[in-house]
Each structure stands twice: as structure tokens, then as C-alpha cells.
PDB file of C-alpha atoms in Angstrom:
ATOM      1  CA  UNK A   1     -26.582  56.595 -22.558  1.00 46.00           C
ATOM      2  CA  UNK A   2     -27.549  53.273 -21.101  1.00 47.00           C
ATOM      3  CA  UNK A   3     -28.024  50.526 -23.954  1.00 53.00           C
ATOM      4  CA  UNK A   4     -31.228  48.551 -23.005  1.00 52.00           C
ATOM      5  CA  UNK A   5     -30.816  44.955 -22.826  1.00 56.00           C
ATOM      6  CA  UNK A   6     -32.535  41.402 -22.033  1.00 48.00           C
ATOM      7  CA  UNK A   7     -31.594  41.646 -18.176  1.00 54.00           C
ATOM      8  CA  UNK A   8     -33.380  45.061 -18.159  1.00 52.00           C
ATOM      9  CA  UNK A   9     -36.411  43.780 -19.605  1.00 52.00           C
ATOM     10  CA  UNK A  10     -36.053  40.712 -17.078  1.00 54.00           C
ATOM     11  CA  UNK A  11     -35.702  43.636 -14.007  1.00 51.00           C
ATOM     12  CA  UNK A  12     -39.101  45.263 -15.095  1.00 52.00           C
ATOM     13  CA  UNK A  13     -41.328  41.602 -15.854  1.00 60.00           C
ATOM     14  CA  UNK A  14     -40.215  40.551 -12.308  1.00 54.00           C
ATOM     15  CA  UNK A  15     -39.396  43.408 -10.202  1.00 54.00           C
ATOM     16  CA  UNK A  16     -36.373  42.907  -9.632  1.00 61.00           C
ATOM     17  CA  UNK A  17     -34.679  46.042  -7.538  1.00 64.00           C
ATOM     18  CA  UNK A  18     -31.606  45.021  -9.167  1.00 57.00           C
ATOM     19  CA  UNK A  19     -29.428  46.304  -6.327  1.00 49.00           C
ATOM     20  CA  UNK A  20     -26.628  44.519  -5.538  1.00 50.00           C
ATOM     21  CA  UNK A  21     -24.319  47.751  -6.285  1.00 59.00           C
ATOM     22  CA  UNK A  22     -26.748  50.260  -4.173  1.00 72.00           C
ATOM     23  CA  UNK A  23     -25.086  51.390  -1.311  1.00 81.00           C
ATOM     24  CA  UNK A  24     -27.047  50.960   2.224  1.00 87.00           C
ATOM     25  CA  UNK A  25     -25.622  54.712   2.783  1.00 88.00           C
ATOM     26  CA  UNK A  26     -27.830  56.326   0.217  1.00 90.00           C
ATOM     27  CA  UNK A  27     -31.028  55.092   1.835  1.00 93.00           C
ATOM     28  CA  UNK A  28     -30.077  56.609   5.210  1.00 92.00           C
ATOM     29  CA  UNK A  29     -29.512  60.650   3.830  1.00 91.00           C
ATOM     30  CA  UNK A  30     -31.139  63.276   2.382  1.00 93.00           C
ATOM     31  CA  UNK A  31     -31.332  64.937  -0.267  1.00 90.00           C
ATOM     32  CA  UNK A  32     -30.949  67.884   1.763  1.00 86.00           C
ATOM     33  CA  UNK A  33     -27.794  67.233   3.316  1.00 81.00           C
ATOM     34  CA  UNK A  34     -26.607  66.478   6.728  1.00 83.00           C
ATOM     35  CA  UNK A  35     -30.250  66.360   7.509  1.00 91.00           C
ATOM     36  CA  UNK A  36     -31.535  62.887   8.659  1.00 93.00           C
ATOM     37  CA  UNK A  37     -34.682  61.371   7.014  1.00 95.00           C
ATOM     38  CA  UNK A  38     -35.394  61.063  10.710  1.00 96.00           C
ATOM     39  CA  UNK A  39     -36.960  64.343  10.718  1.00 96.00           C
ATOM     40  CA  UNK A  40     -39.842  63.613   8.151  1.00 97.00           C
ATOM     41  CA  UNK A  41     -40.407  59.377   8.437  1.00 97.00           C
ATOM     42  CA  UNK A  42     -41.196  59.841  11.760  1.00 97.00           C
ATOM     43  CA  UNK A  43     -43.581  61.987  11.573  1.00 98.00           C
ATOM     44  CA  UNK A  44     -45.213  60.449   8.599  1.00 98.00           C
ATOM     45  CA  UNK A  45     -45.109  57.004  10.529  1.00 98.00           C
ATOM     46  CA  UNK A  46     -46.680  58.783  13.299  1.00 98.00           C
ATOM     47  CA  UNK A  47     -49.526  60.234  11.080  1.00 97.00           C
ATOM     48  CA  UNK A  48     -50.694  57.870   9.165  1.00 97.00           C
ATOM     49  CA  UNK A  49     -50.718  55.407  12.099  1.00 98.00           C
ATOM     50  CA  UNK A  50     -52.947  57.318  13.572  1.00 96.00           C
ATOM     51  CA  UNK A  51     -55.184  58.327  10.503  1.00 96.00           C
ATOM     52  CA  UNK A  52     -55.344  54.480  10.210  1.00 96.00           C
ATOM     53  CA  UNK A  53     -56.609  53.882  13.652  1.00 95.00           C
ATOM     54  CA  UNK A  54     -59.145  56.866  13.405  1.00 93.00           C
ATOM     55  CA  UNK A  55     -59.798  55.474  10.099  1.00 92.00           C
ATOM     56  CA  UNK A  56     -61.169  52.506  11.391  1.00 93.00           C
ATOM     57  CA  UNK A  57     -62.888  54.182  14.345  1.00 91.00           C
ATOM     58  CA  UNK A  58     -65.087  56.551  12.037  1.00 89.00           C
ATOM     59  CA  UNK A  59     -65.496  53.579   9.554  1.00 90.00           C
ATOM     60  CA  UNK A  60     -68.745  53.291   8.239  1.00 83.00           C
ATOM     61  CA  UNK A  61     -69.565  49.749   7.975  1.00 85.00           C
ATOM     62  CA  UNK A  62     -68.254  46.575  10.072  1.00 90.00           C
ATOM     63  CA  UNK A  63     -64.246  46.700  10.865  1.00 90.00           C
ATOM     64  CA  UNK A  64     -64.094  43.496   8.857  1.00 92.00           C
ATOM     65  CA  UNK A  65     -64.988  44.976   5.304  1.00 94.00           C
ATOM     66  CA  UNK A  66     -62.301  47.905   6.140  1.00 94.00           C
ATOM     67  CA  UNK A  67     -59.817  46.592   4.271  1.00 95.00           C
ATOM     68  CA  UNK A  68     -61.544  45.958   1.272  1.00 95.00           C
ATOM     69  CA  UNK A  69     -61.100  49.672  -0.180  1.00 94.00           C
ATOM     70  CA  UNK A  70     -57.375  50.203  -1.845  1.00 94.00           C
ATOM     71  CA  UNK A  71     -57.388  53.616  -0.106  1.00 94.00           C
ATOM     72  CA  UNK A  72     -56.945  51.830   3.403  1.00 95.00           C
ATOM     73  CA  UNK A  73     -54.330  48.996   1.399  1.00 97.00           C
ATOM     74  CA  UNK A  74     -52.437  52.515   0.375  1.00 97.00           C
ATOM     75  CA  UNK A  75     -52.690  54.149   3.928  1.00 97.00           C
ATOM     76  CA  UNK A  76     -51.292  50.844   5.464  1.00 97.00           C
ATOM     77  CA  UNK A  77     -48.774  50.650   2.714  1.00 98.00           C
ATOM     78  CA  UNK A  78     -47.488  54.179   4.108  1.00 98.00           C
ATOM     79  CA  UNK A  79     -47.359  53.247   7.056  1.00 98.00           C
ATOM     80  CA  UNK A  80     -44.974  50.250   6.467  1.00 98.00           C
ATOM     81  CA  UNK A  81     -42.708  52.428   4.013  1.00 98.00           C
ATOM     82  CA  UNK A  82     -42.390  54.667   7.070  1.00 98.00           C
ATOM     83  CA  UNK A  83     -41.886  52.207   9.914  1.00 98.00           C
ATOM     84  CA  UNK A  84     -38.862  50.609   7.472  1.00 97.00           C
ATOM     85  CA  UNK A  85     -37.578  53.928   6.599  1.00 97.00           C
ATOM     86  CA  UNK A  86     -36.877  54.365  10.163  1.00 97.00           C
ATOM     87  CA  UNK A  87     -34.929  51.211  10.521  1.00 96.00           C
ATOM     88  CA  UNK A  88     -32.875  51.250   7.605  1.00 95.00           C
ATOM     89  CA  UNK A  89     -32.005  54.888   9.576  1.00 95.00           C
ATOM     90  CA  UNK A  90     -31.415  53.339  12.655  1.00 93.00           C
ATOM     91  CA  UNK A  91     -29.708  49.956  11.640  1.00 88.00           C
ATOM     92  CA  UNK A  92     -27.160  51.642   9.601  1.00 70.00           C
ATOM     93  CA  UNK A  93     -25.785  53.317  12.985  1.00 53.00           C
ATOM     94  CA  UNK A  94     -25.541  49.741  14.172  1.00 45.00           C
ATOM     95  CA  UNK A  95     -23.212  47.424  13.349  1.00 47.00           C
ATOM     96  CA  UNK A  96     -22.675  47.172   9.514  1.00 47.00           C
ATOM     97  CA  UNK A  97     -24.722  44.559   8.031  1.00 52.00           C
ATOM     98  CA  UNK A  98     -22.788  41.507   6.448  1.00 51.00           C
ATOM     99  CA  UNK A  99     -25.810  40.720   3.817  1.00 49.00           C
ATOM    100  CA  UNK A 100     -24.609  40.571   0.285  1.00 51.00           C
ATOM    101  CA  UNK A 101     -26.281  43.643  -1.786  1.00 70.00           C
ATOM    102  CA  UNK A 102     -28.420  45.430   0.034  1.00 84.00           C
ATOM    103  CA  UNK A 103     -29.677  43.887   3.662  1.00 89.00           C
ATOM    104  CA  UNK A 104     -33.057  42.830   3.411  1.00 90.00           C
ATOM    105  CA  UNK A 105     -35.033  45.298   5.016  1.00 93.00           C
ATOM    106  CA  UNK A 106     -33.687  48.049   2.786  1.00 93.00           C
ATOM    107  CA  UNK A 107     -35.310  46.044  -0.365  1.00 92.00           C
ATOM    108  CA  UNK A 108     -38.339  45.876   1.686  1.00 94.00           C
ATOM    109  CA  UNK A 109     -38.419  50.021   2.206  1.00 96.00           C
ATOM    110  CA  UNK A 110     -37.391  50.335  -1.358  1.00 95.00           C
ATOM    111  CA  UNK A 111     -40.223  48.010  -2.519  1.00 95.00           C
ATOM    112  CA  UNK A 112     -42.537  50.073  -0.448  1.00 97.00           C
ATOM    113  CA  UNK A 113     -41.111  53.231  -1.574  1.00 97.00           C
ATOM    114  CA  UNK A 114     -41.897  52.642  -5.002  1.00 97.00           C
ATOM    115  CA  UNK A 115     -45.225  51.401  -4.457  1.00 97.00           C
ATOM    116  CA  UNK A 116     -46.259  53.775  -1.921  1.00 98.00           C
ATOM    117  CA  UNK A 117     -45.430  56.986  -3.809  1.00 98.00           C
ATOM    118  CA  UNK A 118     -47.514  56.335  -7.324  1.00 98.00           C
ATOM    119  CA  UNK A 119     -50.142  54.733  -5.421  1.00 98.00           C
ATOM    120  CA  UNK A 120     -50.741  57.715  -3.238  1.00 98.00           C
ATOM    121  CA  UNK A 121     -51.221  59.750  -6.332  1.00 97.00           C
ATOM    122  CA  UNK A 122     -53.520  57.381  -7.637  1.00 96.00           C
ATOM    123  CA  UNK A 123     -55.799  57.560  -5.088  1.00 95.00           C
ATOM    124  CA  UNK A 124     -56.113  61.186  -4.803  1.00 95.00           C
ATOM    125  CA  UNK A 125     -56.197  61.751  -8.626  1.00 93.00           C
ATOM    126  CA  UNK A 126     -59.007  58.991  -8.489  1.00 89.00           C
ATOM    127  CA  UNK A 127     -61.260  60.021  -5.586  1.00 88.00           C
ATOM    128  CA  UNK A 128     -61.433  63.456  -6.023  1.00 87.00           C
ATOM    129  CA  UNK A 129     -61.563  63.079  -9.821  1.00 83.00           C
ATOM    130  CA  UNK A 130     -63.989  60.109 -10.280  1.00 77.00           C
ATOM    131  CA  UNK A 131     -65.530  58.974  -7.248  1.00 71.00           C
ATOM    132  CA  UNK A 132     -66.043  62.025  -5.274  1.00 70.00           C
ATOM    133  CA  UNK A 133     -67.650  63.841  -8.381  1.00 66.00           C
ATOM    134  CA  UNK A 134     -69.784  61.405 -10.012  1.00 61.00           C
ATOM    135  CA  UNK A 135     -71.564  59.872  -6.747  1.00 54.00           C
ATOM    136  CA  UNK A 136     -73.205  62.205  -4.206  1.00 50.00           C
ATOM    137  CA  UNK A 137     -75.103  59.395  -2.588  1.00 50.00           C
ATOM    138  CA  UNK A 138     -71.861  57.258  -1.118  1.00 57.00           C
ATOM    139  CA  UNK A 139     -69.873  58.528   1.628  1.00 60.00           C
ATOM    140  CA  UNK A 140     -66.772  56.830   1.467  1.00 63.00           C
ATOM    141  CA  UNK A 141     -65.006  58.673   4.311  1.00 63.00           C
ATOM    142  CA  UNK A 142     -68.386  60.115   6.739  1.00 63.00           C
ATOM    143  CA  UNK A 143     -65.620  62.442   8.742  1.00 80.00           C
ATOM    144  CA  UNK A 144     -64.431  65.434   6.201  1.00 84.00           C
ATOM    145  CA  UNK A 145     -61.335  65.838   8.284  1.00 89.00           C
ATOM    146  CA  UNK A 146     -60.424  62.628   7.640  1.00 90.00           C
ATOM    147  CA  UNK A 147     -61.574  62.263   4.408  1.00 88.00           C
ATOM    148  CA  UNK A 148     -58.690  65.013   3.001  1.00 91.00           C
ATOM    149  CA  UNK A 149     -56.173  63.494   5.396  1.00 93.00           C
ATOM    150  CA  UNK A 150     -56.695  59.892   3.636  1.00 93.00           C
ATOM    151  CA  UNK A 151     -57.459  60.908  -0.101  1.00 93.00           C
ATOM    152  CA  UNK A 152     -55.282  64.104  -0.108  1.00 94.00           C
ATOM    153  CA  UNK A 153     -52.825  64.267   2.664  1.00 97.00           C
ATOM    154  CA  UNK A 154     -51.606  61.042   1.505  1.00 97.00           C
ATOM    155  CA  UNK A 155     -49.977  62.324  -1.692  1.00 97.00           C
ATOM    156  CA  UNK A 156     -48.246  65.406   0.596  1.00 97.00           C
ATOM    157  CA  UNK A 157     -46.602  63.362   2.774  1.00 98.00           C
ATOM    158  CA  UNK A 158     -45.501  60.760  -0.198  1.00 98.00           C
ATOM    159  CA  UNK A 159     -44.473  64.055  -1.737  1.00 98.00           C
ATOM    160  CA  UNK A 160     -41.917  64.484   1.184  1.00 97.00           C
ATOM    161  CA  UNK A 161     -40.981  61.817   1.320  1.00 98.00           C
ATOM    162  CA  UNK A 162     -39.850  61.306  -2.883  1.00 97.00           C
ATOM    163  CA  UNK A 163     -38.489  64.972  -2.672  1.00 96.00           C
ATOM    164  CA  UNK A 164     -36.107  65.268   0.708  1.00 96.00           C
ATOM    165  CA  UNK A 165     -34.797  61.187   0.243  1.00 95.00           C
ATOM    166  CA  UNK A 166     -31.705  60.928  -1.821  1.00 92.00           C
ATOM    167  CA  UNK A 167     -31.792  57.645  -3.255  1.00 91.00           C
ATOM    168  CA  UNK A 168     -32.994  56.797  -6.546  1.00 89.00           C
ATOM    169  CA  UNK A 169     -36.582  55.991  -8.434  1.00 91.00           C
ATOM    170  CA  UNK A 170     -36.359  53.918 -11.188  1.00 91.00           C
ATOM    171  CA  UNK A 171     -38.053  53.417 -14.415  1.00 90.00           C
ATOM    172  CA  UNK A 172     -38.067  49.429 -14.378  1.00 88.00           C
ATOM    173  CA  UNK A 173     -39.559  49.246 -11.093  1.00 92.00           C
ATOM    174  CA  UNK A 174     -42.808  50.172 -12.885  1.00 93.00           C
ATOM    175  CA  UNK A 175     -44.231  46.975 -12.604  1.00 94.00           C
ATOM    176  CA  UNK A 176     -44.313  46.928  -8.546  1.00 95.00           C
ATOM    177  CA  UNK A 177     -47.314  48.973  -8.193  1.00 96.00           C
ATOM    178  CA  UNK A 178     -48.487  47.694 -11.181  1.00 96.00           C
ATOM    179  CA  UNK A 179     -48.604  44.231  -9.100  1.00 96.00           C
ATOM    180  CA  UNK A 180     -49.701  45.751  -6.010  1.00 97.00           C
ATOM    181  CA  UNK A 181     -52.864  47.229  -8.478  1.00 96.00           C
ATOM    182  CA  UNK A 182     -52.710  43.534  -9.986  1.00 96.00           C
ATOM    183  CA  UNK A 183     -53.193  42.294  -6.361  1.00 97.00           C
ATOM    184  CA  UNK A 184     -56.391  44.834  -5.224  1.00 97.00           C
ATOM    185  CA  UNK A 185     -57.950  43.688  -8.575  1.00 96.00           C
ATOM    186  CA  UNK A 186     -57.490  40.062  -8.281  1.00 97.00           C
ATOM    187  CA  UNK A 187     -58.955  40.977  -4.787  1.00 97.00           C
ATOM    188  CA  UNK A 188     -61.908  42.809  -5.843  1.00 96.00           C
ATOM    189  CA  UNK A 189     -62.952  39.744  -8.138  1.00 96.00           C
ATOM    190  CA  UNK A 190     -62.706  37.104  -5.877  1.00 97.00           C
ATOM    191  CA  UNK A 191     -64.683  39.555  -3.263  1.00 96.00           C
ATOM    192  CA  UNK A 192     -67.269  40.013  -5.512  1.00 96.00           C
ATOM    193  CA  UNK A 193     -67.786  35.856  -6.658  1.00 95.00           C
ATOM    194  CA  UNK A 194     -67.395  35.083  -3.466  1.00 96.00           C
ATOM    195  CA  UNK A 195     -70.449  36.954  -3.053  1.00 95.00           C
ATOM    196  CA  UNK A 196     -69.009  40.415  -0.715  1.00 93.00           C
ATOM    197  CA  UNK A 197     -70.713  43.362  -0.622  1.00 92.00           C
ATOM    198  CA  UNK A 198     -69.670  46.464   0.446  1.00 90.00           C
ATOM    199  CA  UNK A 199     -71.184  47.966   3.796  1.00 88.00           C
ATOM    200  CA  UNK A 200     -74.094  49.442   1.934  1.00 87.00           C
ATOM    201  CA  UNK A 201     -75.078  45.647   0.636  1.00 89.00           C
ATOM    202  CA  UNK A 202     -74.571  46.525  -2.509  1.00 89.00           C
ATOM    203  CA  UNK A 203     -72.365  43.843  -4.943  1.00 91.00           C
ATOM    204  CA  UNK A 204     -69.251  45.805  -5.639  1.00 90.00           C
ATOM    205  CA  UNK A 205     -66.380  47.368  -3.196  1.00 91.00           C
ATOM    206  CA  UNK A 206     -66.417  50.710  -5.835  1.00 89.00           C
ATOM    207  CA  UNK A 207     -69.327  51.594  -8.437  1.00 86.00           C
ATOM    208  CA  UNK A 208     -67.065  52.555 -11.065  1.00 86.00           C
ATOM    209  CA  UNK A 209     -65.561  49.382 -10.546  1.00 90.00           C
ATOM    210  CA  UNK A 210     -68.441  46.658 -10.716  1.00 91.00           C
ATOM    211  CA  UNK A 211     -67.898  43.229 -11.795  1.00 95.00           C
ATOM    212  CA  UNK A 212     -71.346  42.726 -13.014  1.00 94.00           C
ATOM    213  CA  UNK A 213     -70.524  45.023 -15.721  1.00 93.00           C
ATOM    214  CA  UNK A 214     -67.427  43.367 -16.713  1.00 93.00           C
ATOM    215  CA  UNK A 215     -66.757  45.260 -19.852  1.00 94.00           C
ATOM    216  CA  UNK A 216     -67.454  48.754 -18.112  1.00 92.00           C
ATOM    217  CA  UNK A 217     -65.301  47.435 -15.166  1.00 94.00           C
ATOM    218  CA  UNK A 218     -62.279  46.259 -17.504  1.00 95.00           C
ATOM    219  CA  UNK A 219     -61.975  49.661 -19.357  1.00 95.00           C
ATOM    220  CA  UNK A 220     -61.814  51.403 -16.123  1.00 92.00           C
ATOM    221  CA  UNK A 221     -59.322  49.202 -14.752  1.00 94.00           C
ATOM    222  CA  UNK A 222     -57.158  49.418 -17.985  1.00 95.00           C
ATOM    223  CA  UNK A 223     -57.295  53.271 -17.702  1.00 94.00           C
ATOM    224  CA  UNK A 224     -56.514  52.837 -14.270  1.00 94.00           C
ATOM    225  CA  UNK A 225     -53.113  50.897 -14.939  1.00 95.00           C
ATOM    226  CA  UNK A 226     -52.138  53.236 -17.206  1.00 96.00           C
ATOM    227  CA  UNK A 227     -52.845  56.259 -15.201  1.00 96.00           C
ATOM    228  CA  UNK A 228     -50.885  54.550 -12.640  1.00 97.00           C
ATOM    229  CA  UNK A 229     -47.924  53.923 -15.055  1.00 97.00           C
ATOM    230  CA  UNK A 230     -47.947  57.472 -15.672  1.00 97.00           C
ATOM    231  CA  UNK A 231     -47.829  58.152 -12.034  1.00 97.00           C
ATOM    232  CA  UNK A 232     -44.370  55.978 -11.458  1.00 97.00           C
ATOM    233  CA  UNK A 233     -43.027  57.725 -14.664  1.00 96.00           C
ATOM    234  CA  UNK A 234     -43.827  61.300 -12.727  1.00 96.00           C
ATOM    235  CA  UNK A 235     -42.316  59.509  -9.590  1.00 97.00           C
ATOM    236  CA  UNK A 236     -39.084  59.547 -11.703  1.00 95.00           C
ATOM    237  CA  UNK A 237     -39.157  61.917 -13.136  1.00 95.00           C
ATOM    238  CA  UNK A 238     -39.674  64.243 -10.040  1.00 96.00           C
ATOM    239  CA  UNK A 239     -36.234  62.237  -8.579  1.00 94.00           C
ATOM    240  CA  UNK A 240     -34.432  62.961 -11.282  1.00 92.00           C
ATOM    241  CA  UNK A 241     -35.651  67.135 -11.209  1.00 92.00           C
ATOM    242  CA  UNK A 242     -34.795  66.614  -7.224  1.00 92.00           C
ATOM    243  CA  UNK A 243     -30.996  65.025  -7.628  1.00 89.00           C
ATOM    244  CA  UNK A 244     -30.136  67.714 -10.309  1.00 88.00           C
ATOM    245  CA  UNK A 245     -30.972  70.372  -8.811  1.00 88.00           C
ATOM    246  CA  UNK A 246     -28.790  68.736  -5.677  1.00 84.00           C
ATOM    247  CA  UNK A 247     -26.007  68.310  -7.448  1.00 80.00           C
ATOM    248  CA  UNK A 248     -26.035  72.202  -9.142  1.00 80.00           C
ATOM    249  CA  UNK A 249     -26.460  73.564  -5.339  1.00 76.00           C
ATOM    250  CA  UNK A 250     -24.009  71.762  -3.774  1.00 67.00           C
ATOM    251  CA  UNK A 251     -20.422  70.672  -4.750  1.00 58.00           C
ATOM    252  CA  UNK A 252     -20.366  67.794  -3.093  1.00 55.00           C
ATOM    253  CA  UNK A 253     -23.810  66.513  -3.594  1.00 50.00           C
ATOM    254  CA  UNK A 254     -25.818  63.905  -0.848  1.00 51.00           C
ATOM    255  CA  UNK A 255     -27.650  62.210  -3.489  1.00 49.00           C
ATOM    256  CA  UNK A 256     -26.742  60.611  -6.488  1.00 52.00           C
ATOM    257  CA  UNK A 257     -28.253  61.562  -9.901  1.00 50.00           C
ATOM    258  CA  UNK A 258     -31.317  59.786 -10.586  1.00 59.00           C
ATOM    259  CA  UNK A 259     -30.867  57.638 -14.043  1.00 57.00           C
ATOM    260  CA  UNK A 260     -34.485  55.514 -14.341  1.00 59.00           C
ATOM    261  CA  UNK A 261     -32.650  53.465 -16.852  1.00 52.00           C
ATOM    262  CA  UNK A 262     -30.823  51.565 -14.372  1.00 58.00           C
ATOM    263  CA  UNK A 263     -32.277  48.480 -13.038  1.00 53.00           C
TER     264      UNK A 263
END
């Protein structure tokens, strides 16, 4: 058992990955084995790429406002956590990289990683669950083929992608999509006092989420955090299932098990 301590508190409050004793090795397997995370980040890069271009072809208002909906911030997001997971794949067959910890663009994937992952879940859970049932009048995605590959194909391939990688999830990175969520809301206020409307001309980006009803708008973002919180703490919790059951089917395990109490 892992006593908690001041630096572990300091690790969640700023974010900290905290891994200067992570090997680069671990990011580059799978839980699966000899087989490389090749086989599935490529074709996740490759899909959401393109759901992100179509995105913004069937988009229903000017290009400019696309970007103001967190479900195109999260479909972007995957497709960075992709594109990275395919270098740190490709770099470690390079030369080895003299960086002290963990090279640079393996904190970047692991940032991504963690934010990615809970925030896909998010904004499934919260389409489908709040927008999509309480409004019949918006459209937020006008193509249905497109509107499950953006709001429910998203948490598949995040799915995939947390299940068949063999590094670890931790419990103190909580507070990295909590900042990313930080971020969109910070975003949302200064879009709507800046006087933005969404492309309906109507003065908020989401109608659950209207900052002319600030106390409405607060309580949903609070519940929003916390559902959020709740989706990193599944996040780990699925990692940790994934690594034991790794290391009871095989005797010489790829991954390592996943403790969340390390920073």
C-alpha cells in the first residue's frame, strides 16, 4: 500500500505525469503482447481525421463557429493522441532518445491519453443522455452517420485504445481533463460576453449550458465535472481490470500492473 503524501497531492493540483521512472518501452507495446499498437492508432488516426474533415464539410453553420462545440475539441483531441501514439511507436525504433525521464513527445501522448479517454465518455454519456433527449428542435450533427461516429464511435475507439495499450492510467492525473473541461468553460464564457452565438443566433454554444442563466448553467457544469471525475476514475479502473487480467494469462506479462496511486 502506497502512503499518500504532500508530493502526491502536488502531482494531482498541477498535473504533473510524474514520470521520470516510466520507461519509453511501455508506451510502445500492448497489452496484448508482441502485437504493436501500430495495428489500432493507425487506424484510429485515420478515422477520426477523416470524421473531422467530414465533420466540417456537413457542418451546419459557418466553418468558423466549428470549433466552438467540445465534441469537435474532443474529436481533434483524438486525433492528436493518435498521431503521437504513432510516433512514440516509431521513434522508439530510432535511435534511443537521450532526454532525461520520458522524451517529450511521450508526455505529450500521455497527456492526451488521459484526456482523450474520459472526455470521450463524457461526450457520449452527455449527448445521448441530455442533449439528444431533451431538445428535438437542434440538430447538432444534420448527417446521422456522422452523428454516431462523433458522439458514439468516439468512446469505441478510446475504448481500444485504454484496453489493448499497456501502460498505465493514473488516479492523480484526474485533474488533466478536469483542466481541459476548465479550458472549454472558460471558453464558453468569454464566447458568450464577447457576444457569440451559436449558428442558430441564439446566445449560448449549448442550451443546457447558457450563461444567461448563470445559476442553471453553474449546477450543470458542477455535475458535469463530477461526472467527468467519475469517468477518469472508470478510466482506471478499467486499466487496472486490463493489466490483471494480463498478468494471470501470461507469465511473463507486456504490461505492468496498473496502481492509480502512483503519481
Amino acid at each position: 500500500m502506497i502512503k499518500y503524501t504532500w508530493k502526491h497531492g502536488l502531482y494531482c493540483i498541477s498535473a504533473f505525469l510524474g514520470s521520470e521512472d516510466e520507461s519509453v518501452e511501455i508506451f510502445t507495446k500492448s497489452s496484448l503482447g508482441s502485437i504493436s499498437p501500430l495495428l489500432w492508432r493507425i487506424p484510429i488516426f485515420l478515422w477520426a481525421t477523416i470524421s473531422l474533415f467530414m465533420s466540417m464539410n456537413y457542418f451546419w453553420g459557418p466553418t468558423k463557429l466549428f470549433f466552438v462545440y467540445m465534441t469537435h475539441w474532443g474529436l481533434l483531441f483524438i486525433v492528436l493522441e493518435s498521431m503521437f501514439g504513432i510516433i512514440v511507436v516509431l521513434r522508439k525504433r530510432g535511435r534511443p532518445d537521450a532526454t532525461f525521464g520520458l522524451p517529450w513527445y511521450v508526455k505529450t501522448y500521455w497527456v492526451l491519453y488521459n484526456i482523450s479517454i474520459p472526455v470521450a465518455f463524457l461526450i457520449t454519456v452527455f449527448y445521448w443522455g441530455i442533449l439528444k433527449s431533451s431538445l428535438d428542435t437542434v440538430k447538432f450533427s444534420p448527417n446521422p452517420v456522422l452523428d454516431v461516429m462523433i458522439h458514439g464511435v468516439n468512446s469505441v475507439v478510446m475504448f481500444v485504445e485504454l484496453m489493448f495499450s499497456a501502460h498505465p492510467s493514473r488516479l492523480l492525473h484526474i485533474m488533466q481533463p478536469l483542466y481541459f473541461a476548465g479550458a472549454y468553460m472558460l471558453f464558453s464564457v468569454t464566447y458568450y460576453f464577447a457576444g457569440g452565438l451559436d449558428p442558430w443566433g441564439n446566445k449560448f454554444i449549448y442550451p443546457v449550458i447558457d450563461w444567461s442563466k448563470p445559476d442553471q448553467t453553474m449546477v450543470v457544469i458542477t455535475l458535469t465535472a463530477i461526472f467527468l471525475a467519475l469517468m477518469h476514475l472508470i478510466t482506471v479502473a478499467m486499466a487496472a481490470a486490463r493489466d490483471s487480467i494480463t498478468k494471470q494469462c501470461k507469465p511473463d506479462p507486456t504490461g505492468v500492473y496498473n496502481d492509480g496511486f502512483e503519481p
